Amino acid sequence: MSRFWSKTVKNLTPYVPGEQPKLSQLIKLNTNESPYGPSPKVLMAIAAANNDALRLYPDPNSDALKQSIAKIHNLQANQVFVGNGSDEVLAHAFLGLLKQDHPILFPDITYSFYPVYCNLYDIAFETIPLTENFSIDITDYIQKNNGKNGGIIFPNPNAPTGKALALGQIKALLQANTESVIVIDQAYVDYGTESAVDLVNEFPNLLITHTLSKSYALAGLRVGYAVGHPDLIEALERVKNSFNSYPIDKLAMAGAIAAIDDQDYLKRISKAVVQTRETLIEDLSQLGFQTIPSHANFVFTKHPEKDAAEIAAVLREKHIIVRHFKMARIDQYLRITIGTDEQCAMLVKNLKDFLK
Ligand SMILES: *Cc1c(COP(=O)(O)O)cnc(C)c1O
């Protein structure tokens, strides 16, 4: 704290990202990165960049990237917004669409950046408890405050539970909630959840965000995007052009376009992660762990007899890092990112040794 800080900064509660330890020889299963590299075409596109890629400002509108994204989703480019990671896209959505007279709604257990943005932008919010078995019940959102809300946001599948809502449920929520924006954060959609992207042509209040950080294996490139009605996209553009005109640099543009254009590679590595996930869930169950069926590239699991924080500490000594949240309702769970088959086998071996 310093007397030079603004009142805004004094009142911030910043997001705490998962650790990026400076250890080598680490099995890093704590921040949902892909264990595989990106498409080789991404590195080739970045390597092919010339002097101008660094000398000149990039295209402020990222038109070529928007075209590629629009194409894979059968949309128009004016239905696409791109940003420096989906965290930035979400930040602009909070300021540009979710700052309203009524409080916005999101689950009590969800991506912990949402309350951070509310705090930053002074947005009122109310959390809705997940059901007993950690599901989102859309009727809770429809009925809350007699249907009056400033907006609704949640990931599908949710994080850190990995539980997904069926497309029919998303559609039912949109049909019932027409007076405020609904943001669906599809960060993990590529691991077996039905995408709601086709609904953006039908519902002018639906915004869907995606990231290249997880399934595209590009967390280091910092690219995310949103799709929705052109009026919603324009709101995000207005915020972006009041904040940073050039969020996507030329190297990121080249890499992101190559990644988006290589859908075969995306499908291949997403499928590999799903296969490893199902093996890991089975192996964990052999050791007595109770794991929520996952639609993401991580599992949310607990052991009925062992303390989650202790398990995380024991694994850390073995240079295996998993995520533990010191939060009500979930403090006995661990969120474990799906690594390679070898990494998951090492995890299981160490858990077995510990439980013995
Ligand atoms: C990882 C994640 C994001 C942010 O990803 P970026 O790296 O900023 O693109 C957004 N939402 C959820 C739910 C996430 O897990």
mmCIF file of C-alpha atoms in Angstrom, residues 156-326:
data_model
loop_
_atom_site.group_PDB
_atom_site.id
_atom_site.type_symbol
_atom_site.label_atom_id
_atom_site.label_comp_id
_atom_site.label_asym_id
_atom_site.label_seq_id
_atom_site.Cartn_x
_atom_site.Cartn_y
_atom_site.Cartn_z
ATOM 1 C CA ASN A 156 -19.547 -24.402 -20.492
ATOM 2 C CA PRO A 157 -18.127 -26.791 -19.461
ATOM 3 C CA ASN A 158 -17.757 -25.088 -16.092
ATOM 4 C CA ALA A 159 -14.381 -24.698 -14.441
ATOM 5 C CA PRO A 160 -13.063 -26.123 -12.194
ATOM 6 C CA THR A 161 -15.773 -28.815 -12.110
ATOM 7 C CA GLY A 162 -15.546 -29.877 -15.785
ATOM 8 C CA LYS A 163 -19.337 -30.345 -15.874
ATOM 9 C CA ALA A 164 -21.182 -29.291 -19.023
ATOM 10 C CA LEU A 165 -24.724 -28.208 -19.826
ATOM 11 C CA ALA A 166 -26.388 -29.694 -22.914
ATOM 12 C CA LEU A 167 -27.104 -27.346 -25.813
ATOM 13 C CA GLY A 168 -30.842 -27.660 -25.147
ATOM 14 C CA GLN A 169 -30.317 -26.191 -21.679
ATOM 15 C CA ILE A 170 -28.365 -23.226 -23.065
ATOM 16 C CA LYS A 171 -31.138 -22.646 -25.593
ATOM 17 C CA ALA A 172 -33.829 -22.840 -22.907
ATOM 18 C CA LEU A 173 -31.936 -20.249 -20.851
ATOM 19 C CA LEU A 174 -31.680 -17.936 -23.878
ATOM 20 C CA GLN A 175 -35.393 -18.322 -24.608
ATOM 21 C CA ALA A 176 -36.273 -17.413 -21.024
ATOM 22 C CA ASN A 177 -33.710 -14.626 -20.588
ATOM 23 C CA THR A 178 -34.027 -12.185 -23.489
ATOM 24 C CA GLU A 179 -33.465 -8.836 -21.750
ATOM 25 C CA SER A 180 -29.807 -9.133 -20.802
ATOM 26 C CA VAL A 181 -26.611 -10.511 -22.310
ATOM 27 C CA ILE A 182 -25.657 -14.132 -21.698
ATOM 28 C CA VAL A 183 -21.934 -14.857 -22.018
ATOM 29 C CA ILE A 184 -20.928 -18.498 -22.451
ATOM 30 C CA ASP A 185 -17.191 -18.984 -21.889
ATOM 31 C CA GLN A 186 -16.287 -21.950 -24.115
ATOM 32 C CA ALA A 187 -12.627 -22.197 -23.036
ATOM 33 C CA TYR A 188 -12.917 -26.016 -22.821
ATOM 34 C CA VAL A 189 -15.577 -26.730 -25.451
ATOM 35 C CA ASP A 190 -13.250 -28.769 -27.703
ATOM 36 C CA TYR A 191 -13.049 -31.662 -25.212
ATOM 37 C CA GLY A 192 -16.522 -33.013 -25.865
ATOM 38 C CA THR A 193 -19.154 -30.315 -25.260
ATOM 39 C CA GLU A 194 -21.738 -29.214 -27.847
ATOM 40 C CA SER A 195 -20.884 -25.682 -28.956
ATOM 41 C CA ALA A 196 -23.557 -22.986 -28.729
ATOM 42 C CA VAL A 197 -21.963 -20.968 -31.543
ATOM 43 C CA ASP A 198 -24.784 -21.670 -34.029
ATOM 44 C CA LEU A 199 -27.219 -19.976 -31.635
ATOM 45 C CA VAL A 200 -25.626 -16.538 -32.112
ATOM 46 C CA ASN A 201 -27.610 -16.057 -35.342
ATOM 47 C CA GLU A 202 -30.828 -16.690 -33.419
ATOM 48 C CA PHE A 203 -30.200 -14.833 -30.148
ATOM 49 C CA PRO A 204 -28.896 -11.232 -30.349
ATOM 50 C CA ASN A 205 -28.003 -11.298 -26.636
ATOM 51 C CA LEU A 206 -25.624 -14.296 -26.808
ATOM 52 C CA LEU A 207 -21.860 -13.768 -26.667
ATOM 53 C CA ILE A 208 -19.538 -16.782 -26.767
ATOM 54 C CA THR A 209 -15.855 -16.558 -25.853
ATOM 55 C CA HIS A 210 -13.091 -18.946 -26.916
ATOM 56 C CA THR A 211 -9.379 -19.182 -26.210
ATOM 57 C CA LEU A 212 -6.432 -20.535 -28.169
ATOM 58 C CA SER A 213 -4.659 -21.214 -24.850
ATOM 59 C CA LYS A 214 -6.066 -24.661 -24.064
ATOM 60 C CA SER A 215 -7.120 -26.890 -26.970
ATOM 61 C CA TYR A 216 -4.913 -25.091 -29.539
ATOM 62 C CA ALA A 217 -1.886 -25.401 -27.194
ATOM 63 C CA LEU A 218 -1.078 -21.674 -27.498
ATOM 64 C CA ALA A 219 -1.249 -20.294 -23.952
ATOM 65 C CA GLY A 220 1.978 -18.380 -24.597
ATOM 66 C CA LEU A 221 0.659 -16.612 -27.708
ATOM 67 C CA ARG A 222 -2.189 -14.818 -25.859
ATOM 68 C CA VAL A 223 -5.074 -14.972 -28.308
ATOM 69 C CA GLY A 224 -8.765 -15.329 -27.555
ATOM 70 C CA TYR A 225 -11.965 -14.352 -29.339
ATOM 71 C CA ALA A 226 -15.679 -13.804 -29.002
ATOM 72 C CA VAL A 227 -18.538 -14.394 -31.412
ATOM 73 C CA GLY A 228 -21.986 -12.830 -31.284
ATOM 74 C CA HIS A 229 -24.375 -10.349 -32.872
ATOM 75 C CA PRO A 230 -22.526 -7.463 -34.626
ATOM 76 C CA ASP A 231 -24.004 -5.018 -32.078
ATOM 77 C CA LEU A 232 -22.422 -6.945 -29.194
ATOM 78 C CA ILE A 233 -19.127 -7.130 -31.104
ATOM 79 C CA GLU A 234 -19.273 -3.371 -31.682
ATOM 80 C CA ALA A 235 -19.516 -2.818 -27.908
ATOM 81 C CA LEU A 236 -16.310 -4.824 -27.438
ATOM 82 C CA GLU A 237 -14.610 -2.883 -30.269
ATOM 83 C CA ARG A 238 -15.554 0.409 -28.632
ATOM 84 C CA VAL A 239 -13.949 -0.669 -25.344
ATOM 85 C CA LYS A 240 -10.897 -2.081 -27.128
ATOM 86 C CA ASN A 241 -10.372 1.108 -29.129
ATOM 87 C CA SER A 242 -10.548 3.101 -25.902
ATOM 88 C CA PHE A 243 -7.894 0.931 -24.264
ATOM 89 C CA ASN A 244 -5.345 -0.614 -26.666
ATOM 90 C CA SER A 245 -5.609 -0.322 -30.452
ATOM 91 C CA TYR A 246 -3.154 -3.168 -31.128
ATOM 92 C CA PRO A 247 -3.877 -6.116 -28.826
ATOM 93 C CA ILE A 248 -2.777 -8.738 -31.395
ATOM 94 C CA ASP A 249 0.794 -8.333 -32.653
ATOM 95 C CA LYS A 250 1.835 -9.555 -36.101
ATOM 96 C CA LEU A 251 3.533 -12.716 -34.818
ATOM 97 C CA ALA A 252 0.474 -13.648 -32.769
ATOM 98 C CA MET A 253 -1.713 -12.954 -35.800
ATOM 99 C CA ALA A 254 0.362 -15.221 -38.040
ATOM 100 C CA GLY A 255 0.446 -18.003 -35.447
ATOM 101 C CA ALA A 256 -3.232 -17.756 -34.565
ATOM 102 C CA ILE A 257 -4.342 -17.872 -38.210
ATOM 103 C CA ALA A 258 -2.192 -20.961 -38.842
ATOM 104 C CA ALA A 259 -3.668 -22.627 -35.748
ATOM 105 C CA ILE A 260 -7.287 -21.834 -36.634
ATOM 106 C CA ASP A 261 -6.757 -22.987 -40.223
ATOM 107 C CA ASP A 262 -5.421 -26.381 -39.034
ATOM 108 C CA GLN A 263 -8.631 -27.861 -37.613
ATOM 109 C CA ASP A 264 -7.428 -31.421 -38.270
ATOM 110 C CA TYR A 265 -4.537 -30.935 -35.851
ATOM 111 C CA LEU A 266 -6.860 -29.405 -33.244
ATOM 112 C CA LYS A 267 -9.184 -32.411 -33.482
ATOM 113 C CA ARG A 268 -6.280 -34.834 -33.233
ATOM 114 C CA ILE A 269 -4.723 -33.414 -30.040
ATOM 115 C CA SER A 270 -8.106 -32.766 -28.411
ATOM 116 C CA LYS A 271 -9.028 -36.411 -28.988
ATOM 117 C CA ALA A 272 -5.723 -37.565 -27.483
ATOM 118 C CA VAL A 273 -6.408 -35.502 -24.348
ATOM 119 C CA VAL A 274 -9.919 -36.973 -24.030
ATOM 120 C CA GLN A 275 -8.532 -40.521 -24.290
ATOM 121 C CA THR A 276 -5.913 -39.878 -21.624
ATOM 122 C CA ARG A 277 -8.568 -38.251 -19.443
ATOM 123 C CA GLU A 278 -10.773 -41.328 -19.493
ATOM 124 C CA THR A 279 -7.808 -43.571 -18.604
ATOM 125 C CA LEU A 280 -6.813 -41.248 -15.762
ATOM 126 C CA ILE A 281 -10.358 -41.187 -14.337
ATOM 127 C CA GLU A 282 -10.349 -45.006 -14.360
ATOM 128 C CA ASP A 283 -6.894 -45.198 -12.726
ATOM 129 C CA LEU A 284 -7.889 -42.672 -10.061
ATOM 130 C CA SER A 285 -11.037 -44.628 -9.266
ATOM 131 C CA GLN A 286 -8.886 -47.762 -8.700
ATOM 132 C CA LEU A 287 -7.097 -45.737 -6.001
ATOM 133 C CA GLY A 288 -10.368 -44.739 -4.344
ATOM 134 C CA PHE A 289 -10.637 -41.229 -5.800
ATOM 135 C CA GLN A 290 -14.074 -39.863 -6.635
ATOM 136 C CA THR A 291 -13.894 -37.884 -9.871
ATOM 137 C CA ILE A 292 -16.599 -35.793 -11.484
ATOM 138 C CA PRO A 293 -17.153 -36.971 -15.072
ATOM 139 C CA SER A 294 -15.194 -34.353 -17.027
ATOM 140 C CA HIS A 295 -15.871 -32.578 -20.319
ATOM 141 C CA ALA A 296 -12.629 -30.604 -20.082
ATOM 142 C CA ASN A 297 -8.848 -31.109 -20.227
ATOM 143 C CA PHE A 298 -8.723 -31.524 -16.466
ATOM 144 C CA VAL A 299 -10.396 -33.640 -13.805
ATOM 145 C CA PHE A 300 -11.860 -32.505 -10.500
ATOM 146 C CA THR A 301 -11.298 -35.239 -7.982
ATOM 147 C CA LYS A 302 -11.243 -35.996 -4.257
ATOM 148 C CA HIS A 303 -10.144 -38.830 -2.024
ATOM 149 C CA PRO A 304 -12.599 -39.780 0.748
ATOM 150 C CA GLU A 305 -9.835 -40.316 3.326
ATOM 151 C CA LYS A 306 -6.953 -38.020 2.382
ATOM 152 C CA ASP A 307 -6.811 -34.257 2.684
ATOM 153 C CA ALA A 308 -6.566 -32.555 -0.718
ATOM 154 C CA ALA A 309 -4.020 -29.946 0.400
ATOM 155 C CA GLU A 310 -1.833 -32.731 1.792
ATOM 156 C CA ILE A 311 -2.011 -34.709 -1.455
ATOM 157 C CA ALA A 312 -1.055 -31.588 -3.412
ATOM 158 C CA ALA A 313 1.912 -30.977 -1.083
ATOM 159 C CA VAL A 314 3.112 -34.583 -1.353
ATOM 160 C CA LEU A 315 2.905 -34.451 -5.170
ATOM 161 C CA ARG A 316 4.782 -31.165 -5.187
ATOM 162 C CA GLU A 317 7.728 -32.804 -3.426
ATOM 163 C CA LYS A 318 7.771 -35.227 -6.341
ATOM 164 C CA HIS A 319 7.764 -32.257 -8.744
ATOM 165 C CA ILE A 320 4.172 -32.863 -9.827
ATOM 166 C CA ILE A 321 2.092 -29.697 -9.599
ATOM 167 C CA VAL A 322 -1.726 -29.824 -9.409
ATOM 168 C CA ARG A 323 -4.215 -27.121 -8.423
ATOM 169 C CA HIS A 324 -5.893 -26.896 -5.030
ATOM 170 C CA PHE A 325 -8.445 -24.153 -4.245
ATOM 171 C CA LYS A 326 -8.806 -23.114 -0.596
#
